[in-house]
Amino acid sequence: MATVLAIETSCDETAVAIVKNRHVMSSIVSSQIAIHRQYGGVVPEVASRQHVETVNQAIAQSLTDAKLDWSEVDAIAATCAPGLVGALLVGLTAAKTLALVHQKPLIGVHHLEGHIYASYLTDPTLEPPFLCLLVSGGHTSLIYVKECGIYEILGQTRDDAAGEAFDKVARLLNLGYPGGPILDRLAAEGNPKAFPLPEGKVSRPEGGFHRYDSSFSGLKTAVLRLTQTLQQEGQPLPVNDIAASFQATVAKALTKRAIACALDYGLDTIVVGGGVAANSGLRQHLQAAASQHNLRVLFPPMKFCTDNAAMIGCAAAEHFEKGHISPLTLGAQSRLPVSDVMTLYRSSANSHSAN
Amino acid sequence: MANYSRTTPLSIQSTYGIAIHTSSPDLGLAIDDFAGDDRHRVWQLGRDLSTHLHPLLSDFLQPQSWADLAFIAVATGPGGFTGTRIGVVTARTLAQQLQIPLFGVSSLAAIAHSAREGTIAVQMPAQRGELYAAIYQNSSVGLTALFADAVLTYEAWQQILATWNTPYQLINAEAEQGERVTTMLKLAHQQWEKGHRPDWSEVLPFYGQHPVQR
């Protein structure tokens, strides 16, 4: 039963958690949303500076909340890819220093693998294989989870991530940042069939459409054109109806692809990760469609949908149990396919590590 | 809180100070017990700083151990934002975990204290065509800021220098400052000797400029 202190600083949340296998002993999340809202989105350098100011206090708080001391911590983990490199480096540097001074193993964790593991916090008995629909501001992927560290990307967005589309549509409707929660709230008051919007199909060179890949840039442009047309007609913008129509289109597009993917690969469980997993429209559509096909759907707790360190610690605990340790020379990477997770762990006993 | 254990009480055996300079493309590390046992080393790391710092720090510390450290000094810039941050996060985390003081030392102050005694004006290029600049009074026993580290336009800096009413030596900061790590440690030790015990939470990088141009 490994106990891991994990740090997550890949974007705009400074998070530290202590996880004992699949049980969260403490979870600190210091959000920077209020700071970035004035810029309409995340400013990478601002995020990095804020992480420096908060990460050490969060480390101390996580130990206090968990009522643990360092002798009871088996390993130190940090998100090391993908993400904003300057932001990742703050958490990774703090983690390396903790590993060095306390002589604990370092475990680098892929951010998307963390989102996969958020579902293990929902159902500790969950075991692969299963399909993960990963939807956030930076990612939209369908991942075949075969076992710890072994993942195959079956589908992904060809342009905007789903969460990114929410943010951009919210911005063009002057609704503020972040767009997902605002649009979700407004959509509850609107008619999802008010405006037909394009789903965003991805053509295949040999003809037809890709069954699992998605595209959201055309949908975003369609919303822009719709608002321009309505404004030219001098009408007040029916923001609730636009929000509901947009959200329903995204939810249907994601649901259709996830269900097709699960059925094609004979997987009976779909787990959803990432910030868009908190979207009520997606939850309703996917749950309804999955039940029609006798598929099980797992959504992480709302607090673990957005970026957090508990999911990183959960993934790290399993890697630790399997002997996957990272060297102290581990770097931060802005991009790394989730299928390359195992490159984060040392391949020889000679690698320089903390112990 | 941390249960980092020492083999002996801090006041009896923890006599070394260690300094980390990462504000320029090279890494400087220095350690000193201020009684004759001192060493320092500089590595040309550039963008490899983040991957090499911790293994190098671990090796450099030997034969001393973490328990031998009485305080830490770190360069707070001005300089490269990312490099400075890596050094500051490392130093803050070490000081927090070891429960020892952390001295943040200006890169410009380290340059000024390396110069001859007298009034020293230091300038360093900043982004957007501006300058980092400061004026210090340097002596063998310490350094006093006459014009604290700031970011300003070339014209504003020229005006300050033109109206400065005492003789001064103007120094252009070198691109690679890792060698200044020994001066940093000396400046921190001077503060240590005066009884200052700054907490790690007080030390943050000096950026001077906001990333969003307003």
Coordinates of C-alpha atoms in Angstrom, one line a residue:
Chain A
M1 CA 0.0 0.0 0.0
A2 CA 2.1 2.9 -1.3
T3 CA 1.7 6.4 0.1
V4 CA 2.6 9.1 -2.4
L5 CA 2.8 12.9 -2.1
A6 CA 1.9 14.3 -5.5
I7 CA 2.3 17.8 -7.0
E8 CA 0.3 19.0 -10.1
T9 CA 1.2 22.4 -11.7
S10 CA 0.7 21.7 -15.4
C11 CA -1.6 24.7 -16.0
D12 CA -3.4 27.1 -13.6
E13 CA -4.0 25.0 -10.5
T14 CA -1.4 24.5 -7.8
A15 CA -2.3 21.2 -6.3
V16 CA -0.7 18.9 -3.8
A17 CA -2.2 15.7 -2.5
I18 CA -1.3 12.6 -0.5
V19 CA -2.8 9.4 -1.7
K20 CA -2.5 5.9 -0.2
N21 CA -3.2 3.7 -3.3
R22 CA -6.7 4.7 -4.3
H23 CA -7.6 6.5 -1.1
V24 CA -7.1 10.3 -0.8
M25 CA -5.7 11.3 2.5
S26 CA -5.4 15.0 1.7
S27 CA -6.0 17.2 -1.4
I28 CA -5.0 20.8 -1.7
V29 CA -6.0 22.8 -4.8
S30 CA -5.1 26.5 -5.1
S31 CA -6.9 27.8 -8.2
Q32 CA -5.6 30.7 -10.2
I33 CA -8.8 31.2 -12.2
A34 CA -9.5 34.6 -10.6
I35 CA -6.0 35.8 -11.6
H36 CA -6.3 34.7 -15.2
R37 CA -9.9 35.8 -15.7
Q38 CA -8.8 39.4 -16.3
Y39 CA -6.7 38.2 -19.3
G40 CA -9.5 36.0 -20.7
G41 CA -7.4 32.9 -20.4
V42 CA -4.3 31.4 -18.9
V43 CA -1.1 33.5 -19.2
P44 CA 1.7 30.9 -18.9
E45 CA 4.3 33.2 -17.2
V46 CA 1.7 34.4 -14.7
A47 CA 0.8 30.8 -13.9
S48 CA 4.4 29.9 -13.3
R49 CA 4.9 32.8 -11.0
Q50 CA 1.8 32.0 -9.0
H51 CA 2.9 28.3 -8.6
V52 CA 6.2 29.5 -7.0
E53 CA 4.3 31.5 -4.4
T54 CA 1.9 28.7 -3.5
V55 CA 3.4 25.3 -4.0
N56 CA 5.5 25.1 -0.8
Q57 CA 2.6 26.1 1.5
A58 CA 0.4 23.5 -0.2
I59 CA 3.1 20.8 0.5
A60 CA 3.0 21.7 4.2
Q61 CA -0.8 21.8 4.3
S62 CA -1.1 18.4 2.6
L63 CA 1.0 16.7 5.2
T64 CA -0.9 18.5 8.0
D65 CA -4.3 17.5 6.6
A66 CA -3.2 13.9 6.1
K67 CA -1.7 13.8 9.6
L68 CA 1.5 12.3 8.2
D69 CA 5.2 12.9 8.5
W70 CA 7.8 12.2 5.9
S71 CA 8.6 8.8 7.3
E72 CA 5.2 7.6 6.3
V73 CA 5.5 8.8 2.7
D74 CA 6.9 6.2 0.2
A75 CA 7.5 8.4 -2.9
I76 CA 7.2 11.9 -4.4
A77 CA 5.3 12.4 -7.6
A78 CA 4.8 15.3 -10.0
T79 CA 3.1 15.9 -13.3
C80 CA 5.9 16.3 -15.8
A81 CA 4.0 16.3 -19.2
P82 CA 2.1 17.5 -21.1
G83 CA 1.4 21.1 -20.1
L84 CA 2.9 24.6 -19.8
V85 CA 6.6 23.9 -19.4
G86 CA 7.3 26.8 -17.1
A87 CA 4.4 25.8 -14.9
L88 CA 5.3 22.1 -14.9
L89 CA 8.9 23.0 -14.0
V90 CA 7.8 24.5 -10.7
G91 CA 6.0 21.4 -9.4
L92 CA 8.6 19.1 -10.9
T93 CA 11.5 21.1 -9.3
A94 CA 9.8 21.1 -5.9
A95 CA 9.2 17.3 -6.2
K96 CA 12.8 16.6 -7.1
T97 CA 14.0 18.6 -4.2
L98 CA 11.7 16.8 -1.8
A99 CA 12.9 13.4 -3.2
L100 CA 16.5 14.5 -2.8
V101 CA 16.2 15.8 0.7
H102 CA 14.0 13.0 2.1
Q103 CA 15.7 10.3 0.0
K104 CA 12.4 9.1 -1.6
P105 CA 11.9 7.8 -5.1
L106 CA 10.7 10.3 -7.7
I107 CA 7.7 9.4 -10.0
G108 CA 7.0 11.6 -13.0
V109 CA 3.3 11.3 -14.1
H110 CA 1.7 12.1 -17.4
H111 CA -1.1 14.5 -16.8
L112 CA -3.6 12.6 -19.0
E113 CA -2.8 9.4 -17.1
G114 CA -3.7 11.3 -14.0
H115 CA -7.2 12.1 -15.4
I116 CA -7.6 8.4 -16.3
Y117 CA -6.8 7.5 -12.7
A118 CA -9.3 10.1 -11.3
S119 CA -11.9 7.4 -12.0
Y120 CA -10.1 4.9 -9.7
L121 CA -10.9 7.4 -6.9
T122 CA -14.6 7.0 -7.8
D123 CA -14.5 3.2 -8.0
P124 CA -11.4 1.7 -6.3
T125 CA -12.3 -1.7 -7.6
L126 CA -12.0 -0.5 -11.3
E127 CA -9.6 -2.5 -13.3
P128 CA -8.5 -2.3 -17.0
P129 CA -9.4 -2.9 -19.7
F130 CA -11.8 0.0 -20.3
L131 CA -12.3 3.1 -22.5
C132 CA -11.4 6.5 -21.2
L133 CA -13.1 9.6 -22.7
L134 CA -10.7 12.4 -21.8
V135 CA -12.2 15.8 -22.3
S136 CA -10.6 19.0 -21.1
G137 CA -9.4 22.4 -22.2
G138 CA -6.3 21.0 -23.7
H139 CA -7.4 17.4 -24.7
T140 CA -10.2 15.4 -26.3
S141 CA -9.2 11.8 -26.7
L142 CA -10.6 8.3 -26.6
I143 CA -8.0 6.1 -24.9
Y144 CA -8.0 2.3 -24.7
V145 CA -6.7 1.6 -21.2
K146 CA -5.0 -1.8 -21.3
E147 CA -3.1 -1.7 -18.0
C148 CA -1.0 0.7 -15.9
G149 CA 1.2 2.6 -18.3
I150 CA -0.2 0.9 -21.5
Y151 CA -2.5 3.1 -23.4
E152 CA -3.6 3.3 -27.0
I153 CA -5.2 6.5 -28.4
L154 CA -8.1 5.4 -30.6
G155 CA -9.6 8.8 -31.3
Q156 CA -8.9 12.5 -30.7
T157 CA -9.8 16.0 -31.8
R158 CA -8.3 17.3 -35.0
D159 CA -8.3 20.9 -33.9
D160 CA -9.8 22.5 -30.8
A161 CA -10.3 20.5 -27.6
A162 CA -13.8 20.3 -26.3
G163 CA -13.1 22.5 -23.3
E164 CA -11.3 25.0 -25.5
A165 CA -14.4 25.2 -27.7
F166 CA -16.4 26.0 -24.6
D167 CA -14.0 28.8 -23.6
K168 CA -14.0 30.2 -27.1
V169 CA -17.8 30.2 -27.5
A170 CA -18.1 31.8 -24.0
R171 CA -15.7 34.5 -25.1
L172 CA -17.5 35.3 -28.3
L173 CA -20.7 35.5 -26.3
N174 CA -18.9 37.8 -23.8
L175 CA -19.6 35.4 -20.9
G176 CA -16.2 35.4 -19.3
Y177 CA -13.7 32.8 -18.4
P178 CA -13.7 29.8 -17.9
G179 CA -16.5 29.1 -20.3
G180 CA -17.5 25.6 -19.4
P181 CA -19.3 26.2 -16.1
I182 CA -20.9 29.4 -17.4
L183 CA -22.3 27.8 -20.6
D184 CA -23.5 24.8 -18.6
R185 CA -25.4 27.0 -16.2
L186 CA -27.0 29.0 -19.1
A187 CA -27.7 25.9 -21.1
A188 CA -30.0 24.6 -18.3
E189 CA -32.3 27.5 -19.0
G190 CA -32.2 27.2 -22.8
N191 CA -33.6 25.1 -25.6
P192 CA -31.0 22.6 -27.0
K193 CA -33.0 22.3 -30.2
A194 CA -33.3 26.0 -30.9
F195 CA -30.4 26.2 -33.3
P196 CA -29.1 23.2 -35.4
L197 CA -25.3 23.3 -35.3
P198 CA -22.8 21.1 -37.1
E199 CA -21.3 18.2 -35.3
G200 CA -17.9 18.4 -36.9
K201 CA -17.2 15.2 -38.7
V202 CA -13.7 14.3 -39.8
S203 CA -13.4 13.0 -43.3
R204 CA -11.3 9.9 -44.1
P205 CA -9.1 9.9 -47.2
E206 CA -10.7 6.7 -48.4
G207 CA -14.2 8.2 -48.0
G208 CA -16.7 8.4 -45.2
F209 CA -16.0 9.8 -41.8
H210 CA -13.7 8.9 -39.0
R211 CA -15.8 7.1 -36.3
Y212 CA -13.8 8.3 -33.3
D213 CA -12.0 11.5 -34.2
S214 CA -13.7 14.8 -33.6
S215 CA -13.5 18.4 -34.7
F216 CA -14.8 21.5 -32.9
S217 CA -13.4 24.5 -34.8
G218 CA -16.3 24.3 -37.3
L219 CA -18.8 24.3 -34.5
K220 CA -17.2 27.3 -32.9
T221 CA -17.3 29.2 -36.2
A222 CA -20.9 28.2 -36.7
V223 CA -21.8 29.7 -33.4
L224 CA -19.8 32.9 -34.4
R225 CA -21.8 33.1 -37.7
L226 CA -25.1 32.5 -35.8
T227 CA -24.4 35.3 -33.4
Q228 CA -23.3 37.7 -36.2
T229 CA -26.5 36.9 -38.1
L230 CA -28.7 37.4 -35.1
Q231 CA -27.0 40.7 -34.2
Q232 CA -27.3 42.0 -37.8
E233 CA -31.1 41.3 -37.5
G234 CA -31.1 43.5 -34.5
Q235 CA -32.4 40.9 -32.2
P236 CA -31.2 40.4 -28.6
L237 CA -29.0 37.4 -28.5
P238 CA -30.8 34.3 -27.1
V239 CA -27.7 33.4 -25.1
N240 CA -29.4 30.6 -23.2
D241 CA -30.6 28.9 -26.4
I242 CA -27.3 29.3 -28.1
A243 CA -25.5 27.8 -25.0
A244 CA -28.0 24.9 -24.8
S245 CA -27.7 24.2 -28.6
F246 CA -23.9 24.4 -28.5
Q247 CA -23.6 22.2 -25.4
A248 CA -26.0 19.6 -26.8
T249 CA -24.0 19.4 -30.0
V250 CA -20.7 18.8 -28.2
A251 CA -22.3 16.3 -25.9
K252 CA -23.9 14.3 -28.7
A253 CA -20.6 14.4 -30.8
L254 CA -18.6 13.0 -27.8
T255 CA -21.2 10.5 -26.8
K256 CA -21.6 9.1 -30.3
R257 CA -17.9 8.5 -30.7
A258 CA -17.4 7.1 -27.2
I259 CA -20.2 4.6 -27.6
A260 CA -19.0 3.5 -31.1
C261 CA -15.5 3.1 -29.8
A262 CA -16.5 1.0 -26.8
L263 CA -18.7 -1.2 -28.8
D264 CA -16.2 -1.7 -31.6
Y265 CA -13.5 -2.7 -29.1
G266 CA -15.7 -4.8 -26.9
L267 CA -15.1 -2.6 -23.8
D268 CA -18.0 -2.6 -21.4
T269 CA -16.9 0.4 -19.3
I270 CA -16.4 4.0 -20.3
V271 CA -14.6 6.3 -17.7
V272 CA -14.7 10.0 -18.3
G273 CA -11.9 12.3 -17.2
G274 CA -10.9 16.0 -17.6
G275 CA -12.7 19.2 -16.8
V276 CA -15.5 18.7 -19.3
A277 CA -16.4 15.6 -17.4
A278 CA -18.1 18.0 -15.1
N279 CA -20.5 19.2 -17.8
S280 CA -24.1 18.2 -17.1
G281 CA -25.0 17.9 -20.7
L282 CA -22.3 15.4 -21.4
R283 CA -23.2 13.5 -18.3
Q284 CA -26.8 13.2 -19.3
H285 CA -26.2 12.3 -22.9
L286 CA -23.5 9.7 -22.2
Q287 CA -25.4 8.1 -19.3
A288 CA -28.5 7.7 -21.4
A289 CA -26.8 6.4 -24.5
A290 CA -24.6 4.0 -22.5
S291 CA -27.5 2.5 -20.6
Q292 CA -29.2 1.7 -24.0
H293 CA -26.1 -0.4 -24.9
N294 CA -25.6 -1.9 -21.5
L295 CA -22.4 0.0 -21.0
R296 CA -21.2 1.2 -17.6
V297 CA -20.1 4.9 -17.4
L298 CA -18.0 6.2 -14.6
F299 CA -17.6 10.0 -13.9
P300 CA -15.0 11.1 -11.3
P301 CA -16.2 13.2 -8.4
M302 CA -16.7 16.8 -9.5
K303 CA -13.7 17.9 -7.4
F304 CA -11.5 15.4 -9.3
C305 CA -12.8 16.4 -12.8
T306 CA -10.6 19.5 -12.9
D307 CA -6.9 19.5 -12.4
N308 CA -5.9 18.1 -9.0
A309 CA -3.0 16.2 -7.5
A310 CA -5.0 13.3 -6.0
M311 CA -5.3 11.8 -9.5
I312 CA -1.6 12.2 -10.0
G313 CA -0.9 10.5 -6.7
C314 CA -3.3 7.7 -7.6
A315 CA -1.4 7.0 -10.8
A316 CA 1.9 7.4 -9.2
A317 CA 1.0 4.9 -6.4
E318 CA 0.4 2.2 -9.0
H319 CA 3.6 2.9 -10.9
F320 CA 5.5 2.8 -7.6
E321 CA 4.0 -0.6 -6.8
K322 CA 5.2 -1.8 -10.2
G323 CA 8.7 -0.5 -9.6
H324 CA 8.4 2.4 -12.1
I325 CA 10.7 5.1 -10.8
S326 CA 11.9 8.3 -12.6
P327 CA 15.4 9.6 -12.6
L328 CA 16.2 13.0 -11.1
T329 CA 17.2 14.1 -14.6
L330 CA 13.5 13.8 -15.6
G331 CA 12.5 16.8 -17.7
A332 CA 9.2 18.7 -18.3
Q333 CA 7.6 18.3 -21.7
S334 CA 4.9 20.4 -23.3
R335 CA 3.8 17.5 -25.4
L336 CA 4.0 13.8 -24.9
P337 CA 1.5 11.2 -26.2
V338 CA -0.1 9.2 -23.4
S339 CA 1.0 6.1 -25.2
D340 CA 4.6 7.1 -24.4
V341 CA 4.0 7.2 -20.6
M342 CA 6.6 4.5 -19.9
T343 CA 9.4 6.7 -21.3
L344 CA 9.1 8.7 -18.0
Y345 CA 10.6 5.8 -16.0
R346 CA 14.2 4.7 -15.9
S347 CA 15.3 1.9 -18.1
S348 CA 18.5 1.0 -16.3
A349 CA 19.6 0.7 -12.7
N350 CA 22.3 3.2 -13.4
S351 CA 20.0 6.2 -13.8
H352 CA 20.5 8.9 -11.2
S353 CA 17.6 8.8 -8.8
A354 CA 17.0 10.1 -5.3
N355 CA 17.6 6.7 -3.6
Chain B
M1 CA 5.4 19.2 9.5
A2 CA 8.6 17.6 8.2
N3 CA 10.3 15.1 10.4
Y4 CA 13.7 15.7 8.8
S5 CA 16.1 14.4 11.4
R6 CA 19.5 15.7 12.2
T7 CA 22.1 13.6 13.9
T8 CA 23.2 16.5 16.0
P9 CA 21.6 19.8 17.1
L10 CA 21.8 22.6 14.6
S11 CA 23.8 24.9 16.8
I12 CA 26.6 22.4 17.4
Q13 CA 27.4 21.0 13.9
S14 CA 25.4 22.9 11.2
T15 CA 28.1 25.3 10.1
Y16 CA 28.0 25.4 6.3
G17 CA 26.2 27.8 4.0
I18 CA 25.3 26.8 0.5
A19 CA 24.5 29.1 -2.4
I20 CA 22.7 28.4 -5.7
H21 CA 22.9 30.8 -8.7
T22 CA 20.7 29.9 -11.6
S23 CA 19.7 33.4 -12.9
S24 CA 22.0 33.2 -15.9
P25 CA 22.6 30.3 -18.4
D26 CA 25.2 28.7 -16.2
L27 CA 24.7 27.0 -12.8
G28 CA 26.9 28.2 -9.9
L29 CA 27.1 26.3 -6.6
A30 CA 29.2 27.2 -3.6
I31 CA 29.6 25.8 -0.1
D32 CA 31.6 27.3 2.8
D33 CA 32.0 26.8 6.5
F34 CA 33.7 30.2 6.8
A35 CA 36.6 28.6 8.6
G36 CA 38.6 27.5 5.6
D37 CA 36.6 24.7 4.1
D38 CA 35.0 26.1 0.9
R39 CA 34.5 25.2 -2.7
H40 CA 32.5 26.2 -5.6
R41 CA 31.8 25.1 -9.2
V42 CA 30.2 26.4 -12.3
W43 CA 28.5 24.4 -15.1
Q44 CA 27.5 25.6 -18.5
L45 CA 24.0 24.1 -18.6
G46 CA 21.8 26.5 -20.6
R47 CA 18.5 24.8 -21.1
D48 CA 19.7 21.7 -19.4
L49 CA 19.5 23.3 -16.0
S50 CA 16.2 21.7 -15.0
T51 CA 17.4 18.2 -15.8
H52 CA 20.9 18.5 -14.3
L53 CA 20.5 20.7 -11.2
H54 CA 19.4 18.1 -8.7
P55 CA 22.0 15.4 -9.6
L56 CA 24.7 18.0 -9.6
L57 CA 23.6 19.5 -6.3
S58 CA 23.5 16.1 -4.7
D59 CA 27.0 15.3 -5.9
F60 CA 28.3 18.7 -5.0
L61 CA 27.1 18.6 -1.4
Q62 CA 29.3 15.6 -0.6
P63 CA 31.1 14.9 1.7
Q64 CA 28.8 17.2 3.6
S65 CA 25.2 16.3 4.2
W66 CA 22.0 18.3 4.4
A67 CA 22.3 18.2 8.2
D68 CA 25.6 20.2 7.9
L69 CA 23.8 23.2 6.4
A70 CA 23.0 26.2 8.6
F71 CA 21.6 28.4 5.8
I72 CA 21.0 28.6 2.1
A73 CA 21.4 31.5 -0.3
V74 CA 19.8 31.8 -3.7
A75 CA 20.0 34.3 -6.6
T76 CA 16.6 35.9 -7.0
G77 CA 17.5 37.7 -10.2
P78 CA 17.1 39.8 -12.2
G79 CA 17.9 37.3 -14.9
G80 CA 16.2 34.5 -16.9
F81 CA 12.7 34.0 -15.5
T82 CA 12.7 30.2 -15.8
G83 CA 16.3 29.7 -14.6
T84 CA 15.8 32.0 -11.6
R85 CA 12.5 30.2 -10.7
I86 CA 14.2 26.8 -10.8
G87 CA 16.8 27.9 -8.4
V88 CA 14.4 29.7 -6.1
V89 CA 11.9 26.8 -5.9
T90 CA 14.8 24.4 -5.1
A91 CA 16.1 26.7 -2.4
R92 CA 12.7 27.5 -0.9
T93 CA 11.9 23.8 -0.8
L94 CA 15.3 22.9 0.8
A95 CA 15.0 25.6 3.4
Q96 CA 11.4 24.7 4.2
Q97 CA 12.2 21.0 4.6
L98 CA 15.5 21.5 6.5
Q99 CA 13.9 24.3 8.6
I100 CA 16.9 26.7 8.0
P101 CA 17.0 30.3 6.9
L102 CA 17.0 31.2 3.2
F103 CA 18.7 34.4 2.0
G104 CA 17.6 35.8 -1.4
V105 CA 20.4 37.7 -3.0
S106 CA 20.1 40.0 -6.0
S107 CA 22.1 39.1 -9.0
L108 CA 23.0 42.8 -9.4
A109 CA 24.1 43.0 -5.8
A110 CA 26.4 40.0 -6.3
I111 CA 28.0 41.7 -9.3
A112 CA 28.4 45.0 -7.4
H113 CA 30.0 43.2 -4.4
S114 CA 32.5 41.6 -6.7
A115 CA 33.8 45.0 -7.9
R116 CA 36.2 47.4 -6.2
E117 CA 35.1 49.4 -3.2
G118 CA 33.0 52.6 -3.8
T119 CA 29.8 53.4 -5.6
I120 CA 28.9 50.8 -8.2
A121 CA 26.2 51.2 -10.8
V122 CA 25.1 47.9 -12.5
Q123 CA 23.0 47.5 -15.6
M124 CA 21.6 44.4 -17.3
P125 CA 19.4 44.2 -20.5
A126 CA 15.8 43.4 -19.8
Q127 CA 13.0 42.5 -22.2
R128 CA 11.1 45.1 -24.3
G129 CA 14.2 47.3 -24.7
E130 CA 14.4 48.1 -21.0
L131 CA 17.2 47.7 -18.4
Y132 CA 17.6 46.2 -15.0
A133 CA 19.7 48.6 -13.0
A134 CA 20.8 49.4 -9.4
I135 CA 23.4 51.5 -7.6
Y136 CA 25.2 50.1 -4.6
Q137 CA 27.8 51.4 -2.1
N138 CA 30.3 48.6 -1.9
S139 CA 32.8 48.0 0.9
S140 CA 34.7 45.0 2.3
V141 CA 32.2 44.7 5.1
G142 CA 29.0 44.9 3.1
L143 CA 26.9 46.4 0.5
T144 CA 24.2 49.1 0.7
A145 CA 21.6 49.7 -2.0
L146 CA 21.6 53.4 -2.9
F147 CA 19.2 52.8 -5.8
A148 CA 17.4 49.5 -5.4
D149 CA 17.0 47.0 -8.3
A150 CA 14.5 48.3 -10.8
V151 CA 13.4 48.0 -14.4
L152 CA 13.5 51.2 -16.3
T153 CA 14.0 52.7 -19.8
Y154 CA 17.5 53.4 -21.1
E155 CA 16.7 57.1 -21.1
A156 CA 15.4 57.1 -17.5
W157 CA 18.6 55.2 -16.4
Q158 CA 20.8 57.7 -18.3
Q159 CA 19.1 60.5 -16.5
I160 CA 19.6 59.0 -13.1
L161 CA 23.3 58.5 -13.8
A162 CA 23.7 62.0 -15.3
T163 CA 22.4 63.5 -12.1
W164 CA 24.2 61.2 -9.6
N165 CA 26.2 63.4 -7.4
T166 CA 29.1 61.1 -6.5
P167 CA 31.6 59.3 -8.6
Y168 CA 30.6 55.8 -9.6
Q169 CA 31.8 52.8 -11.6
L170 CA 29.4 51.5 -14.2
I171 CA 29.3 47.8 -14.8
N172 CA 27.5 45.9 -17.5
A173 CA 26.3 42.6 -16.1
E174 CA 28.0 39.7 -17.9
A175 CA 25.9 37.1 -19.7
E176 CA 27.0 34.2 -17.5
Q177 CA 27.1 34.9 -13.8
G178 CA 27.6 31.5 -12.2
E179 CA 31.0 32.6 -10.8
R180 CA 29.2 35.2 -8.7
V181 CA 27.9 32.4 -6.5
T182 CA 30.8 32.8 -4.1
T183 CA 30.0 36.5 -3.7
M184 CA 26.3 35.7 -3.1
L185 CA 27.3 33.3 -0.4
K186 CA 29.5 36.0 1.2
L187 CA 26.7 38.5 1.1
A188 CA 24.4 36.0 2.8
H189 CA 27.0 35.2 5.4
Q190 CA 27.3 38.8 6.2
Q191 CA 23.6 38.9 6.9
W192 CA 23.9 35.7 8.9
E193 CA 26.6 37.2 11.0
K194 CA 24.4 40.1 11.8
G195 CA 21.8 37.7 13.2
H196 CA 19.3 37.8 10.3
R197 CA 17.4 34.6 9.9
P198 CA 15.0 35.1 6.9
D199 CA 12.2 32.5 6.4
W200 CA 12.0 30.7 3.1
S201 CA 8.6 32.1 2.5
E202 CA 10.0 35.7 2.2
V203 CA 12.2 34.8 -0.8
L204 CA 10.7 35.1 -4.3
P205 CA 12.2 35.8 -7.7
F206 CA 12.6 39.5 -8.8
Y207 CA 11.0 39.8 -12.2
G208 CA 10.7 43.6 -12.5
Q209 CA 8.4 43.2 -15.5
H210 CA 4.9 41.9 -15.8
P211 CA 4.4 39.3 -18.5
V212 CA 1.4 41.1 -19.9
Q213 CA 2.3 44.5 -21.4
R214 CA -0.2 46.9 -20.0

